[in-house]
Amino acid sequence: MSAVLPVPLVQVLQPLTVLVAAPGLSGAIAKAEARMQGRRGPRVLQPYYDLAKLFGKESLAPEGASRFFLLAPVIAMTCYLTVPLLIPVLTSFGLPLGYMGDIIGGGFLLSLASFCVAVAAAETGAPYAQLGASRSKTFGAITEPVVLFVVFTVALVTTTDLPYAQAATVRSSADQIIRPAHLLASAALFLVILYETARIPVETHTGTNEFGMIEEARALEHSGPYFALLKWGSACKQLILYTILIDVFLAPWGLASGTSAGPVALAVLALLGKALVLGLVVAVIDNTFAKLRLFKITEFVSAAFLLAVLAVFTLYLGGG
């Protein structure tokens, strides 16, 4: 019989799992993409080596930048590590801090992190960083309503916007997953995730500087540990969004129903396995489509918005 872990320890394990596993997930996706392109690619653990190298370097700030420039990566990382406290990462039941916020609250935290990084990039005066910050906020004005419509659909189905309640509704019956409104909302959220993780075939998340960069461009002027925090935070955001999709909308199975060490350890492995499968799907999408022009991103995000609106209308038409 496995030992029972203290509830506060399990609470801490949720953000710790995201913090530790996020770079590895990014490394696995990068390796898979390289194999699809016929290249050997970097090591799966390469992101960890990159972070260790960056933490050992000196930090510099552009002339004229305020203290907020260096404070923004810390705020962003704090926001990213708070969200796993609100969503079902390892357990199927809400931990003590699990009900201090809902999906909207988690979305606000992710938006706050993005806003801080964008403001820090804008005040550098660097053209690439300012382009990335401006574009992220411009397109974010479209993606944020999509998330709100998705949450609204969830609230109509479960009478609450708590992620644990939504996951419990999906676990109650496999038929819940194939409900039209649920499928449309999940598809809309998936498209938003592709945009938020820089995986749509419009911008590039690897490679040299170019006008199509958005996510990577915002961090160009940071260096040393602060740049490491931004890259680490970006990986954490990716895993958080994956977790929301798989543990709330599509596959909320494998979560621990108690605090015993065995089920919690299995929940960690289940999360990593499901996130890896989703990451491979995203890698296939990222490498299948030819790169599009930047202005096409509005059409891509508008499609996500349309799916979210259709999910709401489907509920009212009896397809929920």
PDB file of N, CA and C in Angstrom, residues 179-221:
ATOM      1  N   ARG A 179     -20.476  15.402 -27.808  1.00  0.00           N
ATOM      2  CA  ARG A 179     -21.587  16.353 -27.921  1.00  0.00           C
ATOM      3  C   ARG A 179     -21.156  17.493 -28.836  1.00  0.00           C
ATOM      4  N   PRO A 180     -22.007  17.925 -29.760  1.00  0.00           N
ATOM      5  CA  PRO A 180     -21.614  18.949 -30.741  1.00  0.00           C
ATOM      6  C   PRO A 180     -21.042  20.216 -30.110  1.00  0.00           C
ATOM      7  N   ALA A 181     -21.710  20.734 -29.092  1.00  0.00           N
ATOM      8  CA  ALA A 181     -21.229  21.966 -28.470  1.00  0.00           C
ATOM      9  C   ALA A 181     -19.858  21.762 -27.852  1.00  0.00           C
ATOM     10  N   HIS A 182     -19.643  20.614 -27.232  1.00  0.00           N
ATOM     11  CA  HIS A 182     -18.350  20.335 -26.601  1.00  0.00           C
ATOM     12  C   HIS A 182     -17.247  20.207 -27.650  1.00  0.00           C
ATOM     13  N   LEU A 183     -17.548  19.534 -28.760  1.00  0.00           N
ATOM     14  CA  LEU A 183     -16.555  19.370 -29.818  1.00  0.00           C
ATOM     15  C   LEU A 183     -16.188  20.712 -30.441  1.00  0.00           C
ATOM     16  N   LEU A 184     -17.182  21.549 -30.673  1.00  0.00           N
ATOM     17  CA  LEU A 184     -16.914  22.861 -31.265  1.00  0.00           C
ATOM     18  C   LEU A 184     -16.079  23.727 -30.322  1.00  0.00           C
ATOM     19  N   ALA A 185     -16.426  23.715 -29.039  1.00  0.00           N
ATOM     20  CA  ALA A 185     -15.662  24.497 -28.066  1.00  0.00           C
ATOM     21  C   ALA A 185     -14.233  23.977 -27.951  1.00  0.00           C
ATOM     22  N   SER A 186     -14.068  22.664 -27.973  1.00  0.00           N
ATOM     23  CA  SER A 186     -12.722  22.079 -27.890  1.00  0.00           C
ATOM     24  C   SER A 186     -11.903  22.433 -29.122  1.00  0.00           C
ATOM     25  N   ALA A 187     -12.531  22.397 -30.294  1.00  0.00           N
ATOM     26  CA  ALA A 187     -11.819  22.759 -31.527  1.00  0.00           C
ATOM     27  C   ALA A 187     -11.393  24.222 -31.503  1.00  0.00           C
ATOM     28  N   ALA A 188     -12.266  25.095 -31.000  1.00  0.00           N
ATOM     29  CA  ALA A 188     -11.917  26.509 -30.899  1.00  0.00           C
ATOM     30  C   ALA A 188     -10.740  26.712 -29.956  1.00  0.00           C
ATOM     31  N   LEU A 189     -10.771  26.020 -28.826  1.00  0.00           N
ATOM     32  CA  LEU A 189      -9.669  26.138 -27.867  1.00  0.00           C
ATOM     33  C   LEU A 189      -8.380  25.588 -28.455  1.00  0.00           C
ATOM     34  N   PHE A 190      -8.470  24.523 -29.236  1.00  0.00           N
ATOM     35  CA  PHE A 190      -7.279  23.953 -29.860  1.00  0.00           C
ATOM     36  C   PHE A 190      -6.641  24.946 -30.835  1.00  0.00           C
ATOM     37  N   LEU A 191      -7.460  25.645 -31.607  1.00  0.00           N
ATOM     38  CA  LEU A 191      -6.928  26.643 -32.529  1.00  0.00           C
ATOM     39  C   LEU A 191      -6.263  27.781 -31.775  1.00  0.00           C
ATOM     40  N   VAL A 192      -6.849  28.176 -30.649  1.00  0.00           N
ATOM     41  CA  VAL A 192      -6.231  29.224 -29.827  1.00  0.00           C
ATOM     42  C   VAL A 192      -4.886  28.752 -29.298  1.00  0.00           C
ATOM     43  N   ILE A 193      -4.817  27.482 -28.896  1.00  0.00           N
ATOM     44  CA  ILE A 193      -3.559  26.936 -28.391  1.00  0.00           C
ATOM     45  C   ILE A 193      -2.487  26.959 -29.476  1.00  0.00           C
ATOM     46  N   LEU A 194      -2.867  26.630 -30.710  1.00  0.00           N
ATOM     47  CA  LEU A 194      -1.901  26.695 -31.806  1.00  0.00           C
ATOM     48  C   LEU A 194      -1.342  28.100 -31.970  1.00  0.00           C
ATOM     49  N   TYR A 195      -2.210  29.097 -31.797  1.00  0.00           N
ATOM     50  CA  TYR A 195      -1.735  30.472 -31.901  1.00  0.00           C
ATOM     51  C   TYR A 195      -0.872  30.852 -30.705  1.00  0.00           C
ATOM     52  N   GLU A 196      -1.337  30.548 -29.506  1.00  0.00           N
ATOM     53  CA  GLU A 196      -0.635  30.969 -28.296  1.00  0.00           C
ATOM     54  C   GLU A 196       0.726  30.307 -28.153  1.00  0.00           C
ATOM     55  N   THR A 197       0.900  29.131 -28.719  1.00  0.00           N
ATOM     56  CA  THR A 197       2.183  28.439 -28.625  1.00  0.00           C
ATOM     57  C   THR A 197       3.038  28.609 -29.880  1.00  0.00           C
ATOM     58  N   ALA A 198       2.636  29.525 -30.747  1.00  0.00           N
ATOM     59  CA  ALA A 198       3.405  29.859 -31.955  1.00  0.00           C
ATOM     60  C   ALA A 198       3.586  28.653 -32.862  1.00  0.00           C
ATOM     61  N   ARG A 199       2.545  27.852 -33.001  1.00  0.00           N
ATOM     62  CA  ARG A 199       2.643  26.649 -33.815  1.00  0.00           C
ATOM     63  C   ARG A 199       1.841  26.724 -35.106  1.00  0.00           C
ATOM     64  N   ILE A 200       1.143  27.812 -35.350  1.00  0.00           N
ATOM     65  CA  ILE A 200       0.402  27.920 -36.597  1.00  0.00           C
ATOM     66  C   ILE A 200       1.381  28.225 -37.722  1.00  0.00           C
ATOM     67  N   PRO A 201       1.085  27.841 -38.944  1.00  0.00           N
ATOM     68  CA  PRO A 201       2.017  28.045 -40.051  1.00  0.00           C
ATOM     69  C   PRO A 201       2.037  29.483 -40.564  1.00  0.00           C
ATOM     70  N   VAL A 202       2.155  30.437 -39.637  1.00  0.00           N
ATOM     71  CA  VAL A 202       2.240  31.841 -40.019  1.00  0.00           C
ATOM     72  C   VAL A 202       3.537  32.438 -39.513  1.00  0.00           C
ATOM     73  N   GLU A 203       3.882  32.151 -38.260  1.00  0.00           N
ATOM     74  CA  GLU A 203       5.114  32.660 -37.681  1.00  0.00           C
ATOM     75  C   GLU A 203       6.084  31.518 -37.451  1.00  0.00           C
ATOM     76  N   THR A 204       7.260  31.841 -36.961  1.00  0.00           N
ATOM     77  CA  THR A 204       8.257  30.835 -36.668  1.00  0.00           C
ATOM     78  C   THR A 204       8.656  30.914 -35.211  1.00  0.00           C
ATOM     79  N   HIS A 205       8.789  29.769 -34.572  1.00  0.00           N
ATOM     80  CA  HIS A 205       9.217  29.731 -33.188  1.00  0.00           C
ATOM     81  C   HIS A 205      10.670  29.314 -33.079  1.00  0.00           C
ATOM     82  N   THR A 206      11.293  29.002 -34.204  1.00  0.00           N
ATOM     83  CA  THR A 206      12.718  28.689 -34.248  1.00  0.00           C
ATOM     84  C   THR A 206      13.310  29.378 -35.463  1.00  0.00           C
ATOM     85  N   GLY A 207      14.615  29.578 -35.449  1.00  0.00           N
ATOM     86  CA  GLY A 207      15.256  30.153 -36.622  1.00  0.00           C
ATOM     87  C   GLY A 207      15.732  31.564 -36.387  1.00  0.00           C
ATOM     88  N   THR A 208      16.043  32.248 -37.471  1.00  0.00           N
ATOM     89  CA  THR A 208      16.621  33.577 -37.392  1.00  0.00           C
ATOM     90  C   THR A 208      15.535  34.645 -37.295  1.00  0.00           C
ATOM     91  N   ASN A 209      15.972  35.887 -37.073  1.00  0.00           N
ATOM     92  CA  ASN A 209      15.030  37.005 -36.977  1.00  0.00           C
ATOM     93  C   ASN A 209      14.327  37.218 -38.312  1.00  0.00           C
ATOM     94  N   GLU A 210      13.050  37.407 -38.238  1.00  0.00           N
ATOM     95  CA  GLU A 210      12.300  37.718 -39.434  1.00  0.00           C
ATOM     96  C   GLU A 210      11.026  38.447 -39.023  1.00  0.00           C
ATOM     97  N   PHE A 211      10.377  39.066 -39.983  1.00  0.00           N
ATOM     98  CA  PHE A 211       9.218  39.885 -39.682  1.00  0.00           C
ATOM     99  C   PHE A 211       8.014  39.062 -39.242  1.00  0.00           C
ATOM    100  N   GLY A 212       8.059  37.750 -39.447  1.00  0.00           N
ATOM    101  CA  GLY A 212       6.935  36.922 -39.037  1.00  0.00           C
ATOM    102  C   GLY A 212       6.978  36.492 -37.591  1.00  0.00           C
ATOM    103  N   MET A 213       8.048  36.816 -36.872  1.00  0.00           N
ATOM    104  CA  MET A 213       8.176  36.370 -35.493  1.00  0.00           C
ATOM    105  C   MET A 213       7.251  37.164 -34.576  1.00  0.00           C
ATOM    106  N   ILE A 214       6.629  36.472 -33.625  1.00  0.00           N
ATOM    107  CA  ILE A 214       5.767  37.126 -32.638  1.00  0.00           C
ATOM    108  C   ILE A 214       6.206  36.734 -31.236  1.00  0.00           C
ATOM    109  N   GLU A 215       6.039  35.460 -30.906  1.00  0.00           N
ATOM    110  CA  GLU A 215       6.378  34.988 -29.558  1.00  0.00           C
ATOM    111  C   GLU A 215       7.861  35.162 -29.263  1.00  0.00           C
ATOM    112  N   GLU A 216       8.707  34.763 -30.201  1.00  0.00           N
ATOM    113  CA  GLU A 216      10.148  34.853 -29.982  1.00  0.00           C
ATOM    114  C   GLU A 216      10.655  36.289 -30.044  1.00  0.00           C
ATOM    115  N   ALA A 217      10.000  37.139 -30.829  1.00  0.00           N
ATOM    116  CA  ALA A 217      10.494  38.506 -30.997  1.00  0.00           C
ATOM    117  C   ALA A 217      10.387  39.317 -29.718  1.00  0.00           C
ATOM    118  N   ARG A 218       9.394  39.030 -28.876  1.00  0.00           N
ATOM    119  CA  ARG A 218       9.187  39.833 -27.674  1.00  0.00           C
ATOM    120  C   ARG A 218      10.339  39.690 -26.687  1.00  0.00           C
ATOM    121  N   ALA A 219      11.073  38.605 -26.756  1.00  0.00           N
ATOM    122  CA  ALA A 219      12.149  38.360 -25.780  1.00  0.00           C
ATOM    123  C   ALA A 219      13.539  38.645 -26.336  1.00  0.00           C
ATOM    124  N   LEU A 220      13.622  39.247 -27.521  1.00  0.00           N
ATOM    125  CA  LEU A 220      14.913  39.413 -28.171  1.00  0.00           C
ATOM    126  C   LEU A 220      15.876  40.298 -27.370  1.00  0.00           C
ATOM    127  N   GLU A 221      15.366  41.283 -26.641  1.00  0.00           N
ATOM    128  CA  GLU A 221      16.235  42.219 -25.940  1.00  0.00           C
ATOM    129  C   GLU A 221      16.599  41.757 -24.530  1.00  0.00           C
TER     130      GLU A 221
END
